[in-house]
């Protein structure tokens, strides 16, 4: 599958002068659907970002690095929403443009990018990040500058706790961890589960904690807990210890690059127990990395492309046309985050941070492609989660769990 990121398009039609990092990536689909993308050298240059007739939205994402598919899918989803809004006349009579910075999946880079978006580019809202540790590095800066930030997909509760300018459009990990614990206990009827967590990831640590507590509450036993650090490639020592504790499954709340390797090494060591995980598994790359080692494993996620809702199916068709790939959860949530931001800017009395924030806080019943969004007092939506099974190199929808 292709992850297309039409860099030239980003940099031109969207008036994004700040595509600093060349995005490593294969060919891209010029049918990208960015309205009015100029043929090179022909049309007049786009208006400078921040010019009076343009509203600038900031975006921070991992367009490169070990979580690149997170940033690229999100980028595509946001771009699709912004293009739709521009085709429908923009916001308050102005066109929208996105300035996106690649943080390479690193919290320090994400923090720097937000500083630039705020002080140099003077964006009205910030969209991002995916990984909770990166969002946590960004949020205090957005909060201090009173620039509303919406993370499409960071699920760690601490992100929105930073303050009243920080929002999200996805469920949070206390729910996601509960869903998998319940699934393991009630559906799979497991008694003994091991945990393998990433000590460098707020997401992984938070989710492990919830799973541990909930699984035990439901009468299950955590037979061993091992840890690694993002960037590690050899997990054999931890897996050997885990094997000795004879688990019926291993909960691995990590990101796809690590999970793929962990699955392979587990099978090499003769571990037959399925792996269980969370949304961080979501990437087509998971199959390239993990191959058949992941068959029979399960994870919780946000959205399924099998949803028959016509709105969802239209989104899928539009996305496929533009990017030549099926949208994953990240793309769906990126699209939803941008839609919510655009809707709030439309309704706000003016485009100041405080005015946009007021409207965002009242988000109720917003029909997203990854579920309905009603924000609670902590600026978190309450949404169902789905459980997927991996079979024959595919994600298979199993069930939806309501909060
Ligand atoms: N929820 C993950 C985090 O907070 C990010 C993620 C969301 C990854 C959805 C994949 C799909 O870090």
mmCIF file of C-alpha atoms and ligand atoms in Angstrom:
data_model
loop_
_atom_site.group_PDB
_atom_site.id
_atom_site.type_symbol
_atom_site.label_atom_id
_atom_site.label_comp_id
_atom_site.label_asym_id
_atom_site.label_seq_id
_atom_site.Cartn_x
_atom_site.Cartn_y
_atom_site.Cartn_z
ATOM 1 C CA UNK A 1 0.000 0.000 0.000
ATOM 2 C CA UNK A 2 1.079 3.528 -0.549
ATOM 3 C CA UNK A 3 1.219 6.378 1.881
ATOM 4 C CA UNK A 4 1.120 9.313 -0.372
ATOM 5 C CA UNK A 5 2.281 12.656 0.789
ATOM 6 C CA UNK A 6 2.220 15.110 -2.046
ATOM 7 C CA UNK A 7 4.910 17.392 -0.716
ATOM 8 C CA UNK A 8 4.823 19.725 -3.663
ATOM 9 C CA UNK A 9 1.125 20.108 -3.176
ATOM 10 C CA UNK A 10 1.467 20.768 0.517
ATOM 11 C CA UNK A 11 4.031 23.411 -0.151
ATOM 12 C CA UNK A 12 2.206 25.184 -2.909
ATOM 13 C CA UNK A 13 -1.546 25.100 -3.051
ATOM 14 C CA UNK A 14 -1.933 25.023 0.677
ATOM 15 C CA UNK A 15 0.485 27.875 0.968
ATOM 16 C CA UNK A 16 2.627 25.787 3.187
ATOM 17 C CA UNK A 17 6.012 27.315 2.913
ATOM 18 C CA UNK A 18 7.283 25.388 5.848
ATOM 19 C CA UNK A 19 7.557 21.842 4.627
ATOM 20 C CA UNK A 20 11.068 21.682 5.798
ATOM 21 C CA UNK A 21 11.698 18.004 5.931
ATOM 22 C CA UNK A 22 11.661 16.154 2.710
ATOM 23 C CA UNK A 23 9.363 13.343 3.384
ATOM 24 C CA UNK A 24 10.865 10.001 2.763
ATOM 25 C CA UNK A 25 8.311 8.174 0.786
ATOM 26 C CA UNK A 26 7.436 6.549 -2.407
ATOM 27 C CA UNK A 27 5.635 7.984 -5.334
ATOM 28 C CA UNK A 28 2.688 10.100 -4.629
ATOM 29 C CA UNK A 29 -0.667 10.430 -6.110
ATOM 30 C CA UNK A 30 -1.116 13.681 -7.916
ATOM 31 C CA UNK A 31 -4.842 13.208 -7.865
ATOM 32 C CA UNK A 32 -4.396 14.404 -4.288
ATOM 33 C CA UNK A 33 -7.452 16.525 -4.614
ATOM 34 C CA UNK A 34 -5.956 19.709 -3.317
ATOM 35 C CA UNK A 35 -8.067 22.328 -4.888
ATOM 36 C CA UNK A 36 -6.304 24.356 -7.506
ATOM 37 C CA UNK A 37 -2.861 22.885 -7.129
ATOM 38 C CA UNK A 38 -0.887 24.889 -9.624
ATOM 39 C CA UNK A 39 1.069 23.240 -12.360
ATOM 40 C CA UNK A 40 4.695 23.977 -11.629
ATOM 41 C CA UNK A 41 5.694 27.394 -12.868
ATOM 42 C CA UNK A 42 2.299 28.422 -14.221
ATOM 43 C CA UNK A 43 -0.148 29.857 -11.749
ATOM 44 C CA UNK A 44 0.642 32.812 -9.551
ATOM 45 C CA UNK A 45 2.260 31.931 -6.257
ATOM 46 C CA UNK A 46 -0.105 31.174 -3.413
ATOM 47 C CA UNK A 47 -0.740 33.887 -0.852
ATOM 48 C CA UNK A 48 1.813 34.023 1.909
ATOM 49 C CA UNK A 49 0.673 32.151 4.975
ATOM 50 C CA UNK A 50 -0.973 34.502 7.392
ATOM 51 C CA UNK A 51 -1.940 36.880 4.614
ATOM 52 C CA UNK A 52 -5.257 38.573 5.269
ATOM 53 C CA UNK A 53 -7.289 36.258 3.094
ATOM 54 C CA UNK A 54 -5.876 33.057 4.593
ATOM 55 C CA UNK A 55 -6.483 31.383 7.929
ATOM 56 C CA UNK A 56 -3.485 29.347 8.971
ATOM 57 C CA UNK A 57 -3.844 26.063 10.854
ATOM 58 C CA UNK A 58 -0.758 24.481 12.422
ATOM 59 C CA UNK A 59 0.011 20.784 12.381
ATOM 60 C CA UNK A 60 2.748 18.741 14.041
ATOM 61 C CA UNK A 61 3.298 15.108 13.128
ATOM 62 C CA UNK A 62 5.763 12.275 12.633
ATOM 63 C CA UNK A 63 6.091 12.417 8.861
ATOM 64 C CA UNK A 64 9.358 10.470 9.165
ATOM 65 C CA UNK A 65 10.831 8.102 11.736
ATOM 66 C CA UNK A 66 9.603 4.856 13.250
ATOM 67 C CA UNK A 67 6.002 6.130 13.555
ATOM 68 C CA UNK A 68 5.912 7.751 10.106
ATOM 69 C CA UNK A 69 2.656 6.127 9.082
ATOM 70 C CA UNK A 70 0.931 7.859 12.029
ATOM 71 C CA UNK A 71 1.975 11.297 10.792
ATOM 72 C CA UNK A 72 1.337 10.621 7.129
ATOM 73 C CA UNK A 73 -2.155 9.207 7.578
ATOM 74 C CA UNK A 74 -3.077 12.049 9.914
ATOM 75 C CA UNK A 75 -1.661 14.566 7.461
ATOM 76 C CA UNK A 76 -3.786 13.120 4.678
ATOM 77 C CA UNK A 77 -6.946 13.150 6.786
ATOM 78 C CA UNK A 78 -6.415 16.786 7.770
ATOM 79 C CA UNK A 79 -5.664 17.789 4.200
ATOM 80 C CA UNK A 80 -8.864 16.156 2.970
ATOM 81 C CA UNK A 81 -10.973 18.040 5.533
ATOM 82 C CA UNK A 82 -9.295 21.361 4.729
ATOM 83 C CA UNK A 83 -9.758 20.886 1.003
ATOM 84 C CA UNK A 84 -13.438 20.130 1.516
ATOM 85 C CA UNK A 85 -13.850 23.255 3.627
ATOM 86 C CA UNK A 86 -12.088 25.400 1.038
ATOM 87 C CA UNK A 87 -14.279 24.012 -1.734
ATOM 88 C CA UNK A 88 -17.303 24.949 0.360
ATOM 89 C CA UNK A 89 -16.100 28.546 0.645
ATOM 90 C CA UNK A 90 -13.617 28.435 3.519
ATOM 91 C CA UNK A 91 -14.209 30.047 6.898
ATOM 92 C CA UNK A 92 -15.531 33.558 7.398
ATOM 93 C CA UNK A 93 -14.882 34.264 3.734
ATOM 94 C CA UNK A 94 -11.235 33.222 3.944
ATOM 95 C CA UNK A 95 -9.371 30.203 2.644
ATOM 96 C CA UNK A 96 -7.716 27.778 5.019
ATOM 97 C CA UNK A 97 -4.109 26.686 4.787
ATOM 98 C CA UNK A 98 -2.112 24.227 6.869
ATOM 99 C CA UNK A 99 1.459 24.616 7.956
ATOM 100 C CA UNK A 100 2.871 21.271 8.924
ATOM 101 C CA UNK A 101 6.121 20.466 10.703
ATOM 102 C CA UNK A 102 7.688 17.030 10.855
ATOM 103 C CA UNK A 103 8.821 16.163 14.382
ATOM 104 C CA UNK A 104 10.351 12.811 13.339
ATOM 105 C CA UNK A 105 8.422 11.234 16.219
ATOM 106 C CA UNK A 106 10.527 13.056 18.835
ATOM 107 C CA UNK A 107 9.016 15.000 21.762
ATOM 108 C CA UNK A 108 11.762 17.693 21.665
ATOM 109 C CA UNK A 109 11.086 18.322 17.983
ATOM 110 C CA UNK A 110 7.342 18.427 18.593
ATOM 111 C CA UNK A 111 7.860 21.078 21.284
ATOM 112 C CA UNK A 112 10.079 23.161 18.968
ATOM 113 C CA UNK A 113 7.543 22.892 16.179
ATOM 114 C CA UNK A 114 4.784 24.256 18.399
ATOM 115 C CA UNK A 115 6.950 27.197 19.407
ATOM 116 C CA UNK A 116 7.475 28.005 15.741
ATOM 117 C CA UNK A 117 3.795 27.609 14.892
ATOM 118 C CA UNK A 118 2.840 29.980 17.688
ATOM 119 C CA UNK A 119 5.462 32.690 17.587
ATOM 120 C CA UNK A 120 6.520 32.698 13.954
ATOM 121 C CA UNK A 121 3.552 31.413 11.971
ATOM 122 C CA UNK A 122 0.856 32.741 14.302
ATOM 123 C CA UNK A 123 -1.528 29.870 13.619
ATOM 124 C CA UNK A 124 -5.108 29.985 14.907
ATOM 125 C CA UNK A 125 -5.288 26.367 16.044
ATOM 126 C CA UNK A 126 -2.854 23.482 16.305
ATOM 127 C CA UNK A 127 -3.637 19.908 15.239
ATOM 128 C CA UNK A 128 -1.493 17.053 16.593
ATOM 129 C CA UNK A 129 0.221 14.991 17.714
ATOM 130 C CA UNK A 130 -0.586 11.300 17.519
ATOM 131 C CA UNK A 131 1.819 9.878 20.111
ATOM 132 C CA UNK A 132 0.875 10.957 23.624
ATOM 133 C CA UNK A 133 4.474 11.744 24.653
ATOM 134 C CA UNK A 134 4.716 14.204 21.755
ATOM 135 C CA UNK A 135 1.363 15.815 22.547
ATOM 136 C CA UNK A 136 2.471 16.145 26.160
ATOM 137 C CA UNK A 137 5.562 18.024 24.998
ATOM 138 C CA UNK A 138 3.411 20.390 22.918
ATOM 139 C CA UNK A 139 0.420 21.046 25.144
ATOM 140 C CA UNK A 140 2.007 23.313 27.803
ATOM 141 C CA UNK A 141 3.180 25.692 25.080
ATOM 142 C CA UNK A 142 -0.195 25.866 23.364
ATOM 143 C CA UNK A 143 -1.863 26.351 26.737
ATOM 144 C CA UNK A 144 0.506 29.168 27.764
ATOM 145 C CA UNK A 145 -0.011 30.969 24.451
ATOM 146 C CA UNK A 146 -3.801 30.428 24.517
ATOM 147 C CA UNK A 147 -3.763 28.725 21.142
ATOM 148 C CA UNK A 148 -6.308 25.874 21.041
ATOM 149 C CA UNK A 149 -4.710 22.490 20.349
ATOM 150 C CA UNK A 150 -6.656 19.425 19.274
ATOM 151 C CA UNK A 151 -4.936 16.072 19.316
ATOM 152 C CA UNK A 152 -6.682 13.711 16.919
ATOM 153 C CA UNK A 153 -5.469 10.526 18.536
ATOM 154 C CA UNK A 154 -3.396 10.884 21.722
ATOM 155 C CA UNK A 155 -5.222 8.785 24.267
ATOM 156 C CA UNK A 156 -3.228 9.365 27.457
ATOM 157 C CA UNK A 157 -5.442 11.235 29.962
ATOM 158 C CA UNK A 158 -2.651 13.643 30.976
ATOM 159 C CA UNK A 159 -2.716 15.378 27.585
ATOM 160 C CA UNK A 160 -5.973 17.283 28.056
ATOM 161 C CA UNK A 161 -5.274 17.710 31.788
ATOM 162 C CA UNK A 162 -2.631 20.273 30.775
ATOM 163 C CA UNK A 163 -5.361 22.887 30.510
ATOM 164 C CA UNK A 164 -8.517 24.323 29.000
ATOM 165 C CA UNK A 165 -6.961 25.003 25.571
ATOM 166 C CA UNK A 166 -6.169 21.321 24.984
ATOM 167 C CA UNK A 167 -8.794 19.082 23.335
ATOM 168 C CA UNK A 168 -8.985 15.664 21.736
ATOM 169 C CA UNK A 169 -11.405 13.803 19.458
ATOM 170 C CA UNK A 170 -10.575 10.222 20.532
ATOM 171 C CA UNK A 171 -11.405 8.141 23.615
ATOM 172 C CA UNK A 172 -8.881 7.924 26.442
ATOM 173 C CA UNK A 173 -6.764 5.026 27.744
ATOM 174 C CA UNK A 174 -8.658 4.290 30.956
ATOM 175 C CA UNK A 175 -11.451 3.189 28.615
ATOM 176 C CA UNK A 176 -9.247 1.525 26.006
ATOM 177 C CA UNK A 177 -7.363 -0.472 28.665
ATOM 178 C CA UNK A 178 -10.632 -1.548 30.248
ATOM 179 C CA UNK A 179 -11.947 -2.728 26.865
ATOM 180 C CA UNK A 180 -9.004 -5.061 26.303
ATOM 181 C CA UNK A 181 -8.992 -6.346 29.903
ATOM 182 C CA UNK A 182 -12.687 -7.144 29.592
ATOM 183 C CA UNK A 183 -12.187 -8.757 26.206
ATOM 184 C CA UNK A 184 -9.344 -10.912 27.564
ATOM 185 C CA UNK A 185 -11.366 -11.980 30.602
ATOM 186 C CA UNK A 186 -14.856 -12.363 29.164
ATOM 187 C CA UNK A 187 -14.393 -13.196 25.492
ATOM 188 C CA UNK A 188 -11.081 -15.033 25.531
ATOM 189 C CA UNK A 189 -11.635 -16.378 29.084
ATOM 190 C CA UNK A 190 -7.997 -15.819 30.025
ATOM 191 C CA UNK A 191 -6.662 -16.119 33.564
ATOM 192 C CA UNK A 192 -2.937 -15.421 33.185
ATOM 193 C CA UNK A 193 -1.562 -12.579 31.096
ATOM 194 C CA UNK A 194 1.903 -10.982 30.887
ATOM 195 C CA UNK A 195 2.647 -7.342 30.027
ATOM 196 C CA UNK A 196 5.478 -5.966 27.890
ATOM 197 C CA UNK A 197 5.569 -2.167 27.976
ATOM 198 C CA UNK A 198 7.657 0.688 26.555
ATOM 199 C CA UNK A 199 9.233 2.607 29.439
ATOM 200 C CA UNK A 200 9.819 5.661 27.257
ATOM 201 C CA UNK A 201 6.216 6.099 26.153
ATOM 202 C CA UNK A 202 3.560 7.801 28.271
ATOM 203 C CA UNK A 203 1.005 5.995 26.154
ATOM 204 C CA UNK A 204 2.446 2.545 26.802
ATOM 205 C CA UNK A 205 2.980 3.118 30.517
ATOM 206 C CA UNK A 206 -0.499 4.529 31.027
ATOM 207 C CA UNK A 207 -2.214 1.764 29.124
ATOM 208 C CA UNK A 208 -0.245 -0.977 30.937
ATOM 209 C CA UNK A 209 -1.276 0.458 34.255
ATOM 210 C CA UNK A 210 -4.959 0.478 33.343
ATOM 211 C CA UNK A 211 -4.874 -3.014 31.867
ATOM 212 C CA UNK A 212 -3.031 -4.343 34.909
ATOM 213 C CA UNK A 213 -5.544 -2.851 37.348
ATOM 214 C CA UNK A 214 -8.674 -3.789 35.376
ATOM 215 C CA UNK A 215 -7.596 -7.339 34.536
ATOM 216 C CA UNK A 216 -6.814 -7.983 38.200
ATOM 217 C CA UNK A 217 -10.110 -6.398 39.291
ATOM 218 C CA UNK A 218 -11.920 -8.812 36.994
ATOM 219 C CA UNK A 219 -10.213 -11.740 38.693
ATOM 220 C CA UNK A 220 -7.331 -12.289 36.248
ATOM 221 C CA UNK A 221 -3.655 -12.521 37.127
ATOM 222 C CA UNK A 222 -0.728 -10.568 35.649
ATOM 223 C CA UNK A 223 1.999 -13.223 35.725
ATOM 224 C CA UNK A 224 4.925 -10.996 34.645
ATOM 225 C CA UNK A 225 5.623 -7.428 33.577
ATOM 226 C CA UNK A 226 8.650 -6.593 31.443
ATOM 227 C CA UNK A 227 9.777 -3.351 29.819
ATOM 228 C CA UNK A 228 11.784 -2.057 26.855
ATOM 229 C CA UNK A 229 12.684 1.398 25.570
ATOM 230 C CA UNK A 230 11.567 2.887 22.261
ATOM 231 C CA UNK A 231 14.280 2.204 19.701
ATOM 232 C CA UNK A 232 15.229 -1.206 21.107
ATOM 233 C CA UNK A 233 15.346 -3.983 18.545
ATOM 234 C CA UNK A 234 16.149 -7.011 20.673
ATOM 235 C CA UNK A 235 13.391 -8.116 23.018
ATOM 236 C CA UNK A 236 14.575 -11.687 23.600
ATOM 237 C CA UNK A 237 15.633 -11.270 27.225
ATOM 238 C CA UNK A 238 12.245 -9.853 28.242
ATOM 239 C CA UNK A 239 10.366 -12.415 26.166
ATOM 240 C CA UNK A 240 12.351 -15.262 27.701
ATOM 241 C CA UNK A 241 11.359 -14.122 31.188
ATOM 242 C CA UNK A 242 7.767 -13.762 30.045
ATOM 243 C CA UNK A 243 7.801 -17.241 28.539
ATOM 244 C CA UNK A 244 8.872 -18.645 31.912
ATOM 245 C CA UNK A 245 5.758 -17.160 33.526
ATOM 246 C CA UNK A 246 3.548 -19.201 31.136
ATOM 247 C CA UNK A 247 1.054 -16.523 30.109
ATOM 248 C CA UNK A 248 -1.977 -17.304 27.972
ATOM 249 C CA UNK A 249 -1.508 -13.935 26.219
ATOM 250 C CA UNK A 250 0.918 -11.001 26.301
ATOM 251 C CA UNK A 251 -0.397 -7.438 26.456
ATOM 252 C CA UNK A 252 1.912 -5.223 24.369
ATOM 253 C CA UNK A 253 0.618 -1.637 24.330
ATOM 254 C CA UNK A 254 3.329 -0.295 22.007
ATOM 255 C CA UNK A 255 3.606 1.204 18.531
ATOM 256 C CA UNK A 256 3.589 -0.886 15.385
ATOM 257 C CA UNK A 257 7.332 -0.908 14.656
ATOM 258 C CA UNK A 258 8.157 -2.413 18.039
ATOM 259 C CA UNK A 259 5.134 -4.693 18.068
ATOM 260 C CA UNK A 260 6.072 -6.215 14.695
ATOM 261 C CA UNK A 261 9.538 -7.113 15.946
ATOM 262 C CA UNK A 262 8.276 -8.325 19.308
ATOM 263 C CA UNK A 263 5.784 -10.647 17.623
ATOM 264 C CA UNK A 264 8.467 -12.195 15.421
ATOM 265 C CA UNK A 265 10.902 -12.696 18.253
ATOM 266 C CA UNK A 266 8.205 -14.173 20.485
ATOM 267 C CA UNK A 267 7.425 -16.812 17.860
ATOM 268 C CA UNK A 268 11.132 -17.521 17.343
ATOM 269 C CA UNK A 269 11.375 -18.238 21.048
ATOM 270 C CA UNK A 270 8.489 -20.677 20.778
ATOM 271 C CA UNK A 271 5.887 -18.482 22.474
ATOM 272 C CA UNK A 272 2.520 -19.404 21.004
ATOM 273 C CA UNK A 273 0.316 -17.154 23.143
ATOM 274 C CA UNK A 274 -1.470 -14.419 21.191
ATOM 275 C CA UNK A 275 -0.483 -10.790 21.688
ATOM 276 C CA UNK A 276 -3.011 -8.213 22.823
ATOM 277 C CA UNK A 277 -2.609 -4.516 22.163
ATOM 278 C CA UNK A 278 -4.065 -1.049 21.718
ATOM 279 C CA UNK A 279 -4.517 1.535 18.988
ATOM 280 C CA UNK A 280 -0.740 1.984 18.626
ATOM 281 C CA UNK A 281 -0.692 -1.194 16.513
ATOM 282 C CA UNK A 282 -2.605 0.557 13.753
ATOM 283 C CA UNK A 283 -0.522 0.627 10.588
ATOM 284 C CA UNK A 284 -0.372 -1.355 7.384
ATOM 285 C CA UNK A 285 3.344 -1.560 8.180
ATOM 286 C CA UNK A 286 2.529 -3.848 11.085
ATOM 287 C CA UNK A 287 2.146 -6.717 8.613
ATOM 288 C CA UNK A 288 5.423 -6.005 6.836
ATOM 289 C CA UNK A 289 7.212 -6.052 10.176
ATOM 290 C CA UNK A 290 5.366 -8.800 11.986
ATOM 291 C CA UNK A 291 4.207 -11.041 9.159
ATOM 292 C CA UNK A 292 2.309 -14.145 10.182
ATOM 293 C CA UNK A 293 3.700 -13.856 13.741
ATOM 294 C CA UNK A 294 0.715 -11.639 14.489
ATOM 295 C CA UNK A 295 -1.980 -14.001 13.264
ATOM 296 C CA UNK A 296 -4.501 -14.633 16.008
ATOM 297 C CA UNK A 297 -3.620 -11.486 17.965
ATOM 298 C CA UNK A 298 -6.104 -8.810 19.041
ATOM 299 C CA UNK A 299 -6.111 -5.059 19.606
ATOM 300 C CA UNK A 300 -8.465 -2.223 20.448
ATOM 301 C CA UNK A 301 -8.985 0.632 18.000
ATOM 302 C CA UNK A 302 -11.054 3.666 17.065
ATOM 303 C CA UNK A 303 -12.713 3.043 13.772
ATOM 304 C CA UNK A 304 -13.424 0.366 11.225
ATOM 305 C CA UNK A 305 -13.646 0.896 7.496
ATOM 306 C CA UNK A 306 -16.474 -1.664 7.550
ATOM 307 C CA UNK A 307 -18.805 0.864 9.174
ATOM 308 C CA UNK A 308 -21.809 1.028 6.790
ATOM 309 C CA UNK A 309 -22.670 4.641 7.767
ATOM 310 C CA UNK A 310 -22.893 6.518 4.413
ATOM 311 C CA UNK A 311 -20.853 9.401 5.817
ATOM 312 C CA UNK A 312 -18.040 7.009 6.677
ATOM 313 C CA UNK A 313 -18.239 5.283 3.300
ATOM 314 C CA UNK A 314 -18.077 8.633 1.492
ATOM 315 C CA UNK A 315 -15.006 9.575 3.516
ATOM 316 C CA UNK A 316 -13.372 6.268 2.585
ATOM 317 C CA UNK A 317 -14.137 6.724 -1.107
ATOM 318 C CA UNK A 318 -12.847 10.327 -1.142
ATOM 319 C CA UNK A 319 -9.721 9.356 0.738
ATOM 320 C CA UNK A 320 -8.987 6.429 -1.554
ATOM 321 C CA UNK A 321 -9.404 8.661 -4.566
ATOM 322 C CA UNK A 322 -7.026 11.249 -3.168
ATOM 323 C CA UNK A 323 -4.334 9.032 -1.656
ATOM 324 C CA UNK A 324 -4.687 5.620 -3.255
ATOM 325 C CA UNK A 325 -4.912 3.941 0.138
ATOM 326 C CA UNK A 326 -7.591 2.902 2.567
ATOM 327 C CA UNK A 327 -7.873 5.353 5.457
ATOM 328 C CA UNK A 328 -6.811 3.981 8.827
ATOM 329 C CA UNK A 329 -7.875 5.270 12.256
ATOM 330 C CA UNK A 330 -5.266 7.983 12.172
ATOM 331 C CA UNK A 331 -6.594 9.334 8.902
ATOM 332 C CA UNK A 332 -10.159 9.224 10.222
ATOM 333 C CA UNK A 333 -9.257 10.965 13.469
ATOM 334 C CA UNK A 334 -7.099 13.553 11.680
ATOM 335 C CA UNK A 335 -10.066 14.304 9.436
ATOM 336 C CA UNK A 336 -12.386 14.581 12.451
ATOM 337 C CA UNK A 337 -9.996 16.850 14.379
ATOM 338 C CA UNK A 338 -9.710 19.207 11.409
ATOM 339 C CA UNK A 339 -13.492 19.211 10.900
ATOM 340 C CA UNK A 340 -14.097 20.059 14.556
ATOM 341 C CA UNK A 341 -11.506 22.868 14.379
ATOM 342 C CA UNK A 342 -13.001 24.289 11.188
ATOM 343 C CA UNK A 343 -16.519 24.133 12.574
ATOM 344 C CA UNK A 344 -15.404 25.966 15.722
ATOM 345 C CA UNK A 345 -13.653 28.691 13.728
ATOM 346 C CA UNK A 346 -16.781 29.080 11.654
ATOM 347 C CA UNK A 347 -18.954 29.549 14.741
ATOM 348 C CA UNK A 348 -16.543 31.589 16.877
ATOM 349 C CA UNK A 349 -17.286 35.301 17.286
ATOM 350 C CA UNK A 350 -13.734 36.008 16.112
ATOM 351 C CA UNK A 351 -10.582 34.023 15.399
ATOM 352 C CA UNK A 352 -8.827 34.684 18.700
ATOM 353 C CA UNK A 353 -7.698 31.688 20.769
ATOM 354 C CA UNK A 354 -10.170 32.392 23.595
ATOM 355 C CA UNK A 355 -13.118 32.705 21.178
ATOM 356 C CA UNK A 356 -12.292 29.462 19.339
ATOM 357 C CA UNK A 357 -11.684 27.652 22.624
ATOM 358 C CA UNK A 358 -15.128 28.657 23.924
ATOM 359 C CA UNK A 359 -16.826 27.036 20.938
ATOM 360 C CA UNK A 360 -14.626 23.926 21.006
ATOM 361 C CA UNK A 361 -15.493 23.323 24.650
ATOM 362 C CA UNK A 362 -19.174 23.093 23.692
ATOM 363 C CA UNK A 363 -18.684 20.424 21.006
ATOM 364 C CA UNK A 364 -21.767 18.207 21.232
ATOM 365 C CA UNK A 365 -23.009 15.418 18.973
ATOM 366 C CA UNK A 366 -20.492 16.221 16.249
ATOM 367 C CA UNK A 367 -20.802 13.468 13.640
ATOM 368 C CA UNK A 368 -17.235 12.360 13.017
ATOM 369 C CA UNK A 369 -16.183 9.527 10.737
ATOM 370 C CA UNK A 370 -14.623 7.851 13.775
ATOM 371 C CA UNK A 371 -17.763 8.220 15.888
ATOM 372 C CA UNK A 372 -19.852 10.925 17.472
ATOM 373 C CA UNK A 373 -17.937 13.559 19.418
ATOM 374 C CA UNK A 374 -19.371 15.090 22.575
ATOM 375 C CA UNK A 375 -16.712 16.619 24.774
ATOM 376 C CA UNK A 376 -16.997 16.247 28.538
ATOM 377 C CA UNK A 377 -15.839 18.861 31.066
ATOM 378 C CA UNK A 378 -12.263 17.558 30.698
ATOM 379 C CA UNK A 379 -12.392 18.099 26.903
ATOM 380 C CA UNK A 380 -12.432 14.362 26.180
ATOM 381 C CA UNK A 381 -15.052 12.631 24.052
ATOM 382 C CA UNK A 382 -16.826 9.543 25.305
ATOM 383 C CA UNK A 383 -16.861 7.106 22.387
ATOM 384 C CA UNK A 384 -17.038 3.378 21.757
ATOM 385 C CA UNK A 385 -13.949 1.317 20.945
ATOM 386 C CA UNK A 386 -13.702 -1.617 18.603
ATOM 387 C CA UNK A 387 -11.742 -4.843 18.919
ATOM 388 C CA UNK A 388 -9.968 -6.215 15.864
ATOM 389 C CA UNK A 389 -8.371 -9.566 15.269
ATOM 390 C CA UNK A 390 -5.429 -10.108 12.977
ATOM 391 C CA UNK A 391 -5.976 -12.965 10.557
ATOM 392 C CA UNK A 392 -4.120 -13.710 7.314
ATOM 393 C CA UNK A 393 -2.394 -10.354 7.249
ATOM 394 C CA UNK A 394 -5.637 -8.440 7.701
ATOM 395 C CA UNK A 395 -7.477 -6.615 10.454
ATOM 396 C CA UNK A 396 -10.790 -8.321 11.096
ATOM 397 C CA UNK A 397 -13.549 -6.436 12.934
ATOM 398 C CA UNK A 398 -14.802 -8.425 15.935
ATOM 399 C CA UNK A 399 -16.857 -6.269 18.232
ATOM 400 C CA UNK A 400 -17.720 -2.779 19.432
ATOM 401 C CA UNK A 401 -17.561 -1.930 23.117
ATOM 402 C CA UNK A 402 -19.606 1.004 24.348
ATOM 403 C CA UNK A 403 -18.477 3.127 27.265
HETATM 404 N N1 LIG B 1 -3.187 6.544 21.123
HETATM 405 C C1 LIG B 1 -1.793 6.570 20.798
HETATM 406 C C2 LIG B 1 -1.065 7.463 21.785
HETATM 407 O O1 LIG B 1 -1.646 8.141 22.520
HETATM 408 C C3 LIG B 1 -1.564 7.046 19.392
HETATM 409 C C4 LIG B 1 -2.294 6.296 18.309
HETATM 410 C C5 LIG B 1 -3.649 6.500 18.078
HETATM 411 C C6 LIG B 1 -1.656 5.391 17.516
HETATM 412 C C7 LIG B 1 -4.361 5.789 17.085
HETATM 413 C C8 LIG B 1 -2.321 4.687 16.529
HETATM 414 C C9 LIG B 1 -3.698 4.865 16.317
HETATM 415 O O2 LIG B 1 0.112 7.553 21.855
#
